[in-house]
Amino acid sequence: MTTKKILVFFLILMLTASPVLAGDVTLNRWVLNVTLNDAGAVDEVIQTEIENGGSLPLEGFSFVIPASRVTITNDQIISIPATGQEVTQQTVPDGVKIIIKFNKPLEAGKKWNGRIGLKAENWAVKQGSDYSIDIPVKAPQAIIAGKDTEISLSQDSEIRSQVFLPKGVTSTSVEVKSKAPKPYKKLLQFEHVVLTWFQLNNGDVISIKGSFSDILMKIVDNDAKYRELSARVKTAKAQGQDVSEAQTHLNNAEDYNNNQALQSFWKKDNEVALQYAGYANDELKLAENSLSSPEKTTLPQETAQGKQTPGFGIAGLILVLLISRIVKKKK
């Protein structure tokens, strides 16, 4: 066999094994929203946009979850266009491979915007009050002509993640295993510590360790109480109650808790954080007592004025003038 024939043979073999080029299907969005539950199970919502820029229909895609068991159903998948899909799983060395095959393949030039919800077991590790999890950030594989094909990232692809820790749990160690690690933002949201990466790289691995904190739990409980009392203040104000004193205490509580206590906690100044959390709790108690005091209620403005009409005021004035004239005549 000549060299020319050998080259032609290998070209045919490569085209048969990989019917499309990697650049034909691109990933525009891959957003991982991960929630660690108290018992250690993990909920994840994946938002994605895949664009078929090739000449062959896109039959679906697959990705791997590093867990022992994954629950995902068709009603947990929402997409535009609504292609419908068949979901199967396959155990692989690094977890569970989720295979999503469209009932109606995505034609060339079209985009698939999807939202996939799943529950995973034995992904995060819980030991007592300590938690740890490794989250791989890896683009899915396209399924074309029945074969898995690598997906390339578009030039402005959106790769990011958000991780919700269990209530009262704070991160003790956060690392992104990457050639170009990106910064993250940490905040308290919906009573949970949330870690957010606005830009990640394909192939990154997020490694998080966390532990339950009594101090953080006090701050979280204060925050929940603040929101409850704020709703009560709003209702009481609409009913005509004087809530100025309660609102002042709530403002103080918010400053002590969300500014002083929480910021001190982030800086690991636990003694100061605990002190201000206590101040916040005291202010919340004062606010609640103020709302419960019956003497703080006032009548609506029109009732307090006796609903007087202009005619009644004029009649009273005339009566006073008549009495004054009668008194003068008697003198």
CSV table of C-alpha atoms in Angstrom, one decimal:
chain,number,residue,atom,x,y,z
A,1,MET,CA,0.0,0.0,0.0
A,2,THR,CA,1.4,3.4,-1.0
A,3,THR,CA,1.8,6.3,1.4
A,4,LYS,CA,-1.0,8.2,-0.4
A,5,LYS,CA,-3.4,5.3,0.1
A,6,ILE,CA,-2.5,5.0,3.7
A,7,LEU,CA,-3.3,8.7,4.3
A,8,VAL,CA,-6.6,8.3,2.5
A,9,PHE,CA,-7.4,5.3,4.6
A,10,PHE,CA,-6.7,7.1,7.9
A,11,LEU,CA,-8.7,10.1,6.8
A,12,ILE,CA,-11.7,7.9,6.1
A,13,LEU,CA,-11.3,6.1,9.4
A,14,MET,CA,-11.2,9.4,11.3
A,15,LEU,CA,-14.3,10.7,9.6
A,16,THR,CA,-16.1,7.5,10.3
A,17,ALA,CA,-15.1,7.5,14.0
A,18,SER,CA,-15.9,11.2,14.4
A,19,PRO,CA,-18.6,12.4,12.0
A,20,VAL,CA,-18.4,16.0,12.9
A,21,LEU,CA,-15.7,18.3,13.9
A,22,ALA,CA,-15.4,19.5,17.5
A,23,GLY,CA,-16.1,23.1,16.6
A,24,ASP,CA,-19.5,22.3,14.9
A,25,VAL,CA,-21.4,22.1,18.2
A,26,THR,CA,-20.6,24.9,20.7
A,27,LEU,CA,-21.5,25.4,24.4
A,28,ASN,CA,-22.7,29.0,25.1
A,29,ARG,CA,-23.8,28.5,28.7
A,30,TRP,CA,-23.1,26.0,31.5
A,31,VAL,CA,-24.2,27.2,34.9
A,32,LEU,CA,-24.1,25.0,37.9
A,33,ASN,CA,-26.4,25.8,40.9
A,34,VAL,CA,-25.5,23.4,43.7
A,35,THR,CA,-27.3,23.1,47.0
A,36,LEU,CA,-25.9,21.0,49.9
A,37,ASN,CA,-28.7,19.7,52.2
A,38,ASP,CA,-28.4,19.1,55.9
A,39,ALA,CA,-28.2,15.4,55.5
A,40,GLY,CA,-25.4,15.6,52.9
A,41,ALA,CA,-27.5,15.0,49.7
A,42,VAL,CA,-27.1,17.4,46.9
A,43,ASP,CA,-29.6,19.2,44.7
A,44,GLU,CA,-28.3,20.7,41.4
A,45,VAL,CA,-29.9,22.8,38.7
A,46,ILE,CA,-27.9,23.1,35.5
A,47,GLN,CA,-28.7,25.9,33.0
A,48,THR,CA,-27.3,25.4,29.5
A,49,GLU,CA,-27.3,26.7,26.0
A,50,ILE,CA,-26.0,24.4,23.2
A,51,GLU,CA,-25.7,25.6,19.6
A,52,ASN,CA,-25.6,23.3,16.7
A,53,GLY,CA,-23.4,24.9,14.1
A,54,GLY,CA,-22.7,21.8,12.2
A,55,SER,CA,-24.4,20.1,9.3
A,56,LEU,CA,-25.9,17.1,11.1
A,57,PRO,CA,-28.7,17.1,13.7
A,58,LEU,CA,-27.8,17.2,17.4
A,59,GLU,CA,-29.4,14.1,18.9
A,60,GLY,CA,-28.7,15.0,22.5
A,61,PHE,CA,-25.9,15.3,25.0
A,62,SER,CA,-24.4,13.7,28.1
A,63,PHE,CA,-22.6,14.7,31.3
A,64,VAL,CA,-21.2,13.0,34.4
A,65,ILE,CA,-22.3,13.6,38.0
A,66,PRO,CA,-19.7,12.4,40.7
A,67,ALA,CA,-22.3,10.5,42.8
A,68,SER,CA,-23.4,7.0,43.4
A,69,ARG,CA,-27.0,7.6,42.5
A,70,VAL,CA,-28.8,10.4,40.6
A,71,THR,CA,-32.5,11.1,40.3
A,72,ILE,CA,-33.6,13.0,37.2
A,73,THR,CA,-36.9,12.9,35.3
A,74,ASN,CA,-38.4,14.5,32.3
A,75,ASP,CA,-40.5,16.9,34.4
A,76,GLN,CA,-37.2,18.2,35.8
A,77,ILE,CA,-36.0,19.2,32.3
A,78,ILE,CA,-37.4,22.5,30.8
A,79,SER,CA,-36.1,23.5,27.4
A,80,ILE,CA,-36.6,25.9,24.4
A,81,PRO,CA,-37.4,24.5,22.0
A,82,ALA,CA,-39.4,21.8,23.7
A,83,THR,CA,-37.8,18.8,22.0
A,84,GLY,CA,-38.9,16.2,24.5
A,85,GLN,CA,-36.3,13.7,25.6
A,86,GLU,CA,-35.4,10.2,26.9
A,87,VAL,CA,-33.2,10.2,30.0
A,88,THR,CA,-30.9,7.2,30.7
A,89,GLN,CA,-28.0,6.6,33.1
A,90,GLN,CA,-24.8,4.7,33.0
A,91,THR,CA,-22.4,4.0,35.8
A,92,VAL,CA,-18.9,5.1,34.9
A,93,PRO,CA,-15.6,5.1,36.9
A,94,ASP,CA,-16.0,8.8,38.0
A,95,GLY,CA,-19.8,8.7,38.9
A,96,VAL,CA,-23.0,8.5,36.9
A,97,LYS,CA,-23.3,9.4,33.3
A,98,ILE,CA,-26.5,11.2,32.4
A,99,ILE,CA,-27.6,10.7,28.8
A,100,ILE,CA,-30.3,13.0,27.4
A,101,LYS,CA,-31.5,12.1,23.9
A,102,PHE,CA,-34.0,14.4,22.2
A,103,ASN,CA,-37.2,12.9,20.8
A,104,LYS,CA,-36.9,15.6,18.1
A,105,PRO,CA,-33.2,16.2,17.1
A,106,LEU,CA,-31.9,19.8,17.0
A,107,GLU,CA,-31.4,20.8,13.4
A,108,ALA,CA,-28.3,22.7,12.2
A,109,GLY,CA,-28.2,26.4,13.1
A,110,LYS,CA,-30.5,25.9,16.1
A,111,LYS,CA,-29.9,26.5,19.8
A,112,TRP,CA,-31.2,24.4,22.8
A,113,ASN,CA,-31.7,26.3,26.0
A,114,GLY,CA,-32.4,24.0,28.9
A,115,ARG,CA,-32.8,23.8,32.6
A,116,ILE,CA,-32.1,20.4,34.2
A,117,GLY,CA,-32.8,19.6,37.9
A,118,LEU,CA,-31.4,16.6,39.7
A,119,LYS,CA,-30.8,15.0,43.1
A,120,ALA,CA,-27.5,13.2,43.8
A,121,GLU,CA,-26.5,10.9,46.7
A,122,ASN,CA,-23.0,10.3,48.0
A,123,TRP,CA,-21.6,13.3,46.2
A,124,ALA,CA,-21.0,15.5,49.2
A,125,VAL,CA,-19.4,14.0,52.3
A,126,LYS,CA,-20.8,14.7,55.8
A,127,GLN,CA,-18.9,13.8,58.9
A,128,GLY,CA,-20.6,15.1,62.1
A,129,SER,CA,-21.0,18.8,61.5
A,130,ASP,CA,-18.4,19.0,58.8
A,131,TYR,CA,-19.1,18.9,55.0
A,132,SER,CA,-16.9,18.6,51.9
A,133,ILE,CA,-17.6,18.5,48.2
A,134,ASP,CA,-15.7,18.5,44.9
A,135,ILE,CA,-17.6,20.0,42.0
A,136,PRO,CA,-16.2,19.3,38.5
A,137,VAL,CA,-16.8,22.1,35.9
A,138,LYS,CA,-16.8,20.1,32.7
A,139,ALA,CA,-18.6,20.8,29.4
A,140,PRO,CA,-21.0,18.1,28.3
A,141,GLN,CA,-20.6,15.9,25.2
A,142,ALA,CA,-22.8,16.1,22.2
A,143,ILE,CA,-24.5,13.1,20.7
A,144,ILE,CA,-24.3,13.1,16.9
A,145,ALA,CA,-24.9,10.1,14.7
A,146,GLY,CA,-25.2,8.0,17.8
A,147,LYS,CA,-21.7,8.9,19.0
A,148,ASP,CA,-20.3,11.1,21.7
A,149,THR,CA,-18.5,14.2,20.4
A,150,GLU,CA,-16.6,16.8,22.3
A,151,ILE,CA,-18.2,20.2,22.5
A,152,SER,CA,-16.1,23.3,22.1
A,153,LEU,CA,-16.7,26.6,24.0
A,154,SER,CA,-18.0,29.6,22.1
A,155,GLN,CA,-15.8,32.7,22.3
A,156,ASP,CA,-18.1,34.4,24.9
A,157,SER,CA,-19.3,31.3,26.7
A,158,GLU,CA,-20.8,31.7,30.2
A,159,ILE,CA,-19.3,29.2,32.6
A,160,ARG,CA,-20.1,29.9,36.2
A,161,SER,CA,-21.4,28.3,39.5
A,162,GLN,CA,-23.2,29.1,42.7
A,163,VAL,CA,-23.0,26.9,45.8
A,164,PHE,CA,-25.5,27.0,48.7
A,165,LEU,CA,-24.2,25.6,52.0
A,166,PRO,CA,-26.6,24.1,54.6
A,167,LYS,CA,-28.2,26.5,57.1
A,168,GLY,CA,-25.7,27.5,59.7
A,169,VAL,CA,-22.7,26.1,57.8
A,170,THR,CA,-19.8,28.3,56.8
A,171,SER,CA,-17.0,27.6,54.4
A,172,THR,CA,-13.7,26.7,56.1
A,173,SER,CA,-11.7,26.0,52.9
A,174,VAL,CA,-12.4,27.0,49.3
A,175,GLU,CA,-10.1,26.1,46.4
A,176,VAL,CA,-10.5,26.0,42.6
A,177,LYS,CA,-8.2,23.5,41.0
A,178,SER,CA,-7.5,25.4,37.8
A,179,LYS,CA,-4.6,26.7,35.6
A,180,ALA,CA,-6.2,30.1,35.9
A,181,PRO,CA,-8.2,30.2,39.2
A,182,LYS,CA,-11.0,32.8,39.4
A,183,PRO,CA,-12.1,34.8,42.5
A,184,TYR,CA,-15.4,34.2,44.1
A,185,LYS,CA,-17.9,36.1,46.2
A,186,LYS,CA,-19.3,35.0,49.6
A,187,LEU,CA,-22.5,36.3,51.1
A,188,LEU,CA,-25.5,35.3,53.3
A,189,GLN,CA,-28.6,34.8,51.2
A,190,PHE,CA,-31.9,33.2,52.1
A,191,GLU,CA,-30.4,32.1,55.5
A,192,HIS,CA,-27.6,30.2,53.6
A,193,VAL,CA,-23.9,31.0,52.9
A,194,VAL,CA,-23.6,31.3,49.2
A,195,LEU,CA,-20.4,31.0,47.2
A,196,THR,CA,-20.5,32.5,43.7
A,197,TRP,CA,-18.1,32.2,40.8
A,198,PHE,CA,-19.0,34.6,37.9
A,199,GLN,CA,-16.4,33.1,35.6
A,200,LEU,CA,-14.9,29.6,35.5
A,201,ASN,CA,-12.9,27.5,33.0
A,202,ASN,CA,-13.9,24.2,31.4
A,203,GLY,CA,-12.0,21.5,33.4
A,204,ASP,CA,-12.0,23.4,36.7
A,205,VAL,CA,-12.7,21.6,40.0
A,206,ILE,CA,-14.3,23.5,42.9
A,207,SER,CA,-13.3,22.0,46.2
A,208,ILE,CA,-15.2,23.2,49.3
A,209,LYS,CA,-15.0,22.3,53.0
A,210,GLY,CA,-17.5,23.7,55.5
A,211,SER,CA,-18.5,23.4,59.1
A,212,PHE,CA,-21.5,24.2,61.3
A,213,SER,CA,-21.1,27.4,63.3
A,214,ASP,CA,-23.2,28.4,66.4
A,215,ILE,CA,-22.3,32.1,65.8
A,216,LEU,CA,-23.5,32.0,62.2
A,217,MET,CA,-26.7,30.2,63.3
A,218,LYS,CA,-27.4,33.1,65.7
A,219,ILE,CA,-26.9,35.6,62.9
A,220,VAL,CA,-29.1,33.5,60.6
A,221,ASP,CA,-31.9,33.3,63.2
A,222,ASN,CA,-31.7,37.0,63.8
A,223,ASP,CA,-32.1,37.6,60.1
A,224,ALA,CA,-35.2,35.3,59.9
A,225,LYS,CA,-36.7,37.1,62.9
A,226,TYR,CA,-36.0,40.5,61.4
A,227,ARG,CA,-37.8,39.6,58.2
A,228,GLU,CA,-40.8,38.2,60.2
A,229,LEU,CA,-41.1,41.4,62.3
A,230,SER,CA,-40.6,43.6,59.2
A,231,ALA,CA,-43.7,42.0,57.7
A,232,ARG,CA,-45.7,42.5,60.9
A,233,VAL,CA,-44.6,46.2,60.9
A,234,LYS,CA,-45.9,46.6,57.4
A,235,THR,CA,-49.2,45.1,58.3
A,236,ALA,CA,-49.6,47.1,61.5
A,237,LYS,CA,-48.8,50.3,59.7
A,238,ALA,CA,-51.5,49.6,57.1
A,239,GLN,CA,-53.9,49.2,59.9
A,240,GLY,CA,-53.1,52.6,61.4
A,241,GLN,CA,-50.8,51.5,64.2
A,242,ASP,CA,-47.9,53.7,65.2
A,243,VAL,CA,-44.9,51.6,64.4
A,244,SER,CA,-42.2,54.2,64.6
A,245,GLU,CA,-40.7,52.8,67.8
A,246,ALA,CA,-40.7,49.2,66.4
A,247,GLN,CA,-39.2,50.4,63.2
A,248,THR,CA,-36.3,52.1,65.0
A,249,HIS,CA,-35.5,48.9,66.9
A,250,LEU,CA,-35.6,47.0,63.6
A,251,ASN,CA,-33.2,49.4,62.0
A,252,ASN,CA,-30.8,49.0,64.9
A,253,ALA,CA,-31.2,45.2,64.7
A,254,GLU,CA,-30.4,45.2,61.0
A,255,ASP,CA,-27.3,47.3,61.5
A,256,TYR,CA,-26.0,45.2,64.4
A,257,ASN,CA,-26.7,41.9,62.7
A,258,ASN,CA,-26.1,42.3,59.0
A,259,ASN,CA,-23.4,44.9,59.2
A,260,GLN,CA,-21.5,44.5,62.5
A,261,ALA,CA,-22.0,40.9,63.4
A,262,LEU,CA,-21.8,39.4,60.0
A,263,GLN,CA,-18.9,41.4,58.8
A,264,SER,CA,-17.0,40.5,62.0
A,265,PHE,CA,-17.8,36.9,61.4
A,266,TRP,CA,-16.4,37.0,57.9
A,267,LYS,CA,-13.2,38.4,59.4
A,268,LYS,CA,-13.2,35.5,61.9
A,269,ASP,CA,-13.5,38.0,64.8
A,270,ASN,CA,-16.0,35.7,66.5
A,271,GLU,CA,-16.1,37.4,69.9
A,272,VAL,CA,-17.2,40.7,68.3
A,273,ALA,CA,-19.6,38.9,66.0
A,274,LEU,CA,-21.2,37.2,69.0
A,275,GLN,CA,-21.5,40.4,70.9
A,276,TYR,CA,-23.2,42.3,68.1
A,277,ALA,CA,-25.5,39.3,67.3
A,278,GLY,CA,-26.6,39.6,71.0
A,279,TYR,CA,-27.3,43.4,70.5
A,280,ALA,CA,-29.3,42.6,67.5
A,281,ASN,CA,-31.4,40.0,69.3
A,282,ASP,CA,-32.1,42.5,72.1
A,283,GLU,CA,-33.3,45.1,69.6
A,284,LEU,CA,-35.6,42.4,67.9
A,285,LYS,CA,-37.2,41.7,71.3
A,286,LEU,CA,-37.8,45.4,71.9
A,287,ALA,CA,-39.4,45.7,68.4
A,288,GLU,CA,-41.6,42.7,69.1
A,289,ASN,CA,-42.7,44.2,72.5
A,290,SER,CA,-43.5,47.5,70.9
A,291,LEU,CA,-45.7,45.8,68.3
A,292,SER,CA,-47.5,44.0,71.0
A,293,SER,CA,-48.3,47.1,73.1
A,294,PRO,CA,-52.0,48.2,72.7
A,295,GLU,CA,-51.3,51.8,73.6
A,296,LYS,CA,-49.4,52.2,70.4
A,297,THR,CA,-52.4,52.1,68.3
A,298,THR,CA,-53.9,55.3,66.8
A,299,LEU,CA,-57.1,56.1,65.0
A,300,PRO,CA,-57.1,56.8,61.3
A,301,GLN,CA,-56.7,60.5,60.5
A,302,GLU,CA,-60.3,61.1,59.5
A,303,THR,CA,-61.6,59.4,62.6
A,304,ALA,CA,-59.3,61.4,64.9
A,305,GLN,CA,-60.7,64.6,63.4
A,306,GLY,CA,-64.3,63.5,64.1
A,307,LYS,CA,-65.1,63.4,60.4
A,308,GLN,CA,-66.2,67.1,60.9
A,309,THR,CA,-67.8,68.8,57.9
A,310,PRO,CA,-67.3,72.5,57.1
A,311,GLY,CA,-71.0,73.2,57.9
A,312,PHE,CA,-70.6,72.1,61.5
A,313,GLY,CA,-67.7,74.4,62.1
A,314,ILE,CA,-69.6,77.5,60.8
A,315,ALA,CA,-72.6,76.7,62.9
A,316,GLY,CA,-70.5,76.6,66.0
A,317,LEU,CA,-69.0,79.9,65.2
A,318,ILE,CA,-72.4,81.6,64.7
A,319,LEU,CA,-73.6,80.1,68.0
A,320,VAL,CA,-70.6,81.6,69.9
A,321,LEU,CA,-71.3,85.1,68.3
A,322,LEU,CA,-75.0,85.0,69.3
A,323,ILE,CA,-74.2,84.1,72.9
A,324,SER,CA,-71.7,86.9,73.0
A,325,ARG,CA,-74.3,89.5,71.8
A,326,ILE,CA,-76.9,88.2,74.3
A,327,VAL,CA,-74.4,88.6,77.2
A,328,LYS,CA,-73.6,92.2,76.0
A,329,LYS,CA,-77.3,93.2,75.9
A,330,LYS,CA,-77.9,91.9,79.4
A,331,LYS,CA,-75.1,94.1,80.7
